[in-house]
PDB file of C-alpha atoms in Angstrom:
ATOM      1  CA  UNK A  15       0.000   0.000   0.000  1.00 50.00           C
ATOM      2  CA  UNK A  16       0.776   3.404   0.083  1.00 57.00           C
ATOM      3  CA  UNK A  17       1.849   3.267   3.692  1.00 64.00           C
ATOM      4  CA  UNK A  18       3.903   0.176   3.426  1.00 69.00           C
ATOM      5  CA  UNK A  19       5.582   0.365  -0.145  1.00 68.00           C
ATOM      6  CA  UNK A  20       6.280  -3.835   0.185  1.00 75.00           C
ATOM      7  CA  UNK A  21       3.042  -4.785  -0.052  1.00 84.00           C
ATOM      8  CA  UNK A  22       0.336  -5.463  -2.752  1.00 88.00           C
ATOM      9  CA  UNK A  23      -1.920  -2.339  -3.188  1.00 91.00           C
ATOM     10  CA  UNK A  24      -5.346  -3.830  -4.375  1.00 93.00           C
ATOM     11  CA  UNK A  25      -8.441  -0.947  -4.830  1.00 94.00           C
ATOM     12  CA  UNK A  26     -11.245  -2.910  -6.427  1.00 95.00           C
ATOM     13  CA  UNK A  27     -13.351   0.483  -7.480  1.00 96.00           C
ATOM     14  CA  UNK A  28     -11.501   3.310  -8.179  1.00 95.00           C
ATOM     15  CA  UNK A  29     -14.662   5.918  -7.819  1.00 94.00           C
ATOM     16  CA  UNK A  30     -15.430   4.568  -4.296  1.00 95.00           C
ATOM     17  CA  UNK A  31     -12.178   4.255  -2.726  1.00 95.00           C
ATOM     18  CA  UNK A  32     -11.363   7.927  -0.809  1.00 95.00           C
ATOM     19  CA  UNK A  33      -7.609   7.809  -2.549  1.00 92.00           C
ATOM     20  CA  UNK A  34      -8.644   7.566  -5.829  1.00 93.00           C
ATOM     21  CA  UNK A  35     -12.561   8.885  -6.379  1.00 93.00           C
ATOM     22  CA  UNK A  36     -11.442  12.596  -6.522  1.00 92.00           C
ATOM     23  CA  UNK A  37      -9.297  11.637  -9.457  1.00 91.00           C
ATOM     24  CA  UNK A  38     -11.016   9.250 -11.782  1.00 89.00           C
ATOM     25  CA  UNK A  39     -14.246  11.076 -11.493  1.00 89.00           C
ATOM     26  CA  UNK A  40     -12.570  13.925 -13.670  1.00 90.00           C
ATOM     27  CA  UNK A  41     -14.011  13.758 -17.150  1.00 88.00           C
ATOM     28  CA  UNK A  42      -9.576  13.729 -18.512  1.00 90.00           C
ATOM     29  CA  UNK A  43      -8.933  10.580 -16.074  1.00 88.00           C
ATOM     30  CA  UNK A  44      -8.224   7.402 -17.787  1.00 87.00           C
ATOM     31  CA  UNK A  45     -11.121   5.097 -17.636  1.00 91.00           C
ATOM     32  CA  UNK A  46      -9.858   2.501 -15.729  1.00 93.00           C
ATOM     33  CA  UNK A  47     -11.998   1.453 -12.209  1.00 95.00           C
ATOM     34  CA  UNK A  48      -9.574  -1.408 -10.739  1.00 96.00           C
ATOM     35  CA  UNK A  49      -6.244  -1.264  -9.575  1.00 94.00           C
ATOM     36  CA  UNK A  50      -3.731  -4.032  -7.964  1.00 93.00           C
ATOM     37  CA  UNK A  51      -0.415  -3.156  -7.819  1.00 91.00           C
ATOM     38  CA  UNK A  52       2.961  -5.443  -6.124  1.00 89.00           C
ATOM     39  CA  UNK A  53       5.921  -4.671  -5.440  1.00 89.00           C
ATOM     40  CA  UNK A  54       8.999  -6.056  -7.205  1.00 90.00           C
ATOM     41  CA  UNK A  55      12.045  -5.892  -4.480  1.00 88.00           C
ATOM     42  CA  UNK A  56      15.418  -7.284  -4.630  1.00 91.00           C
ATOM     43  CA  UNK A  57      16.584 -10.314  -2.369  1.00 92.00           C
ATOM     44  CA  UNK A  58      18.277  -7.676  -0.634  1.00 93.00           C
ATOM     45  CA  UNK A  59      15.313  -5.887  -0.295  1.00 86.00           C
ATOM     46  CA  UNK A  60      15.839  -2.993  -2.856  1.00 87.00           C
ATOM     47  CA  UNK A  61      12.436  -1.811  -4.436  1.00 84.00           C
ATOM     48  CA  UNK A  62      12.790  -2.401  -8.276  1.00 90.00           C
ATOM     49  CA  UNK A  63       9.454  -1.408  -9.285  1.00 90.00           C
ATOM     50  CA  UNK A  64       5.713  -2.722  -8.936  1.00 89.00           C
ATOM     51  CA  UNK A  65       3.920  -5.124 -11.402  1.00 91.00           C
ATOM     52  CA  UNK A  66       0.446  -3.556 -11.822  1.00 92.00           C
ATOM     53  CA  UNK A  67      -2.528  -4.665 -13.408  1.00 92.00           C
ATOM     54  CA  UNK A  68      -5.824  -2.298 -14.234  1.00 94.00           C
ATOM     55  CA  UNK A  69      -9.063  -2.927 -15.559  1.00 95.00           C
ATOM     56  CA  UNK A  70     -12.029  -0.482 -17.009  1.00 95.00           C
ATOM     57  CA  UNK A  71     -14.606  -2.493 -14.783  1.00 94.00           C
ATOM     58  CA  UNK A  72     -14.501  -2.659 -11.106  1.00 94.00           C
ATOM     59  CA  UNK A  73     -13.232  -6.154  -9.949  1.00 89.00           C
ATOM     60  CA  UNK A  74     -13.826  -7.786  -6.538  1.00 89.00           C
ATOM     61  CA  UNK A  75     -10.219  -9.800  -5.293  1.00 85.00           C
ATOM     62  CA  UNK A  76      -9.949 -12.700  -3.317  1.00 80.00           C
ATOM     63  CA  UNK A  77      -6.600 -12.868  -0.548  1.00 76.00           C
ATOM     64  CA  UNK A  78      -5.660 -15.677  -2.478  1.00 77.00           C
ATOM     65  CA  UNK A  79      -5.506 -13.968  -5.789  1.00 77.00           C
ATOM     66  CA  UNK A  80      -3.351 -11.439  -4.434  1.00 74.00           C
ATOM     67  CA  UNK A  81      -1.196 -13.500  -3.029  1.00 71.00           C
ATOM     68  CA  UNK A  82      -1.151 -15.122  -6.218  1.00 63.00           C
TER      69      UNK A  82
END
């Protein structure tokens, strides 16, 4: 999350979660309404980058797909 930049980041509706519903409610936002991001880090535990995935629906997640 935000608040601990090692783990997963999952918001299943972009418009509902308080983060994001400012932002993709602007007419210019991309149109994309589901968000999981993970972090990639090192074995020494260097953040490389994330691996996201979006979607233009809203998804539910399970804790086992995001462990996934």
């Amino acid at each position: 999350s935000l608040t601990n930049p090692h783990q997963p980041l999952v918001i299943e509706n972009l418009l509902e979660d308080e983060r994001t519903k400012n932002k993709y409610r602007r007419p210019e936002s991309a149109p994309i309404r589901f968000y999981a991001g993970a972090p990639l880090v090192s074995s020494r535990g260097f953040s490389l980058g994330t691996l996201c995935v979006v979607e233009k629906i809203p998804k539910p997640i399970k804790h086992n797909q995001i462990e996934g």
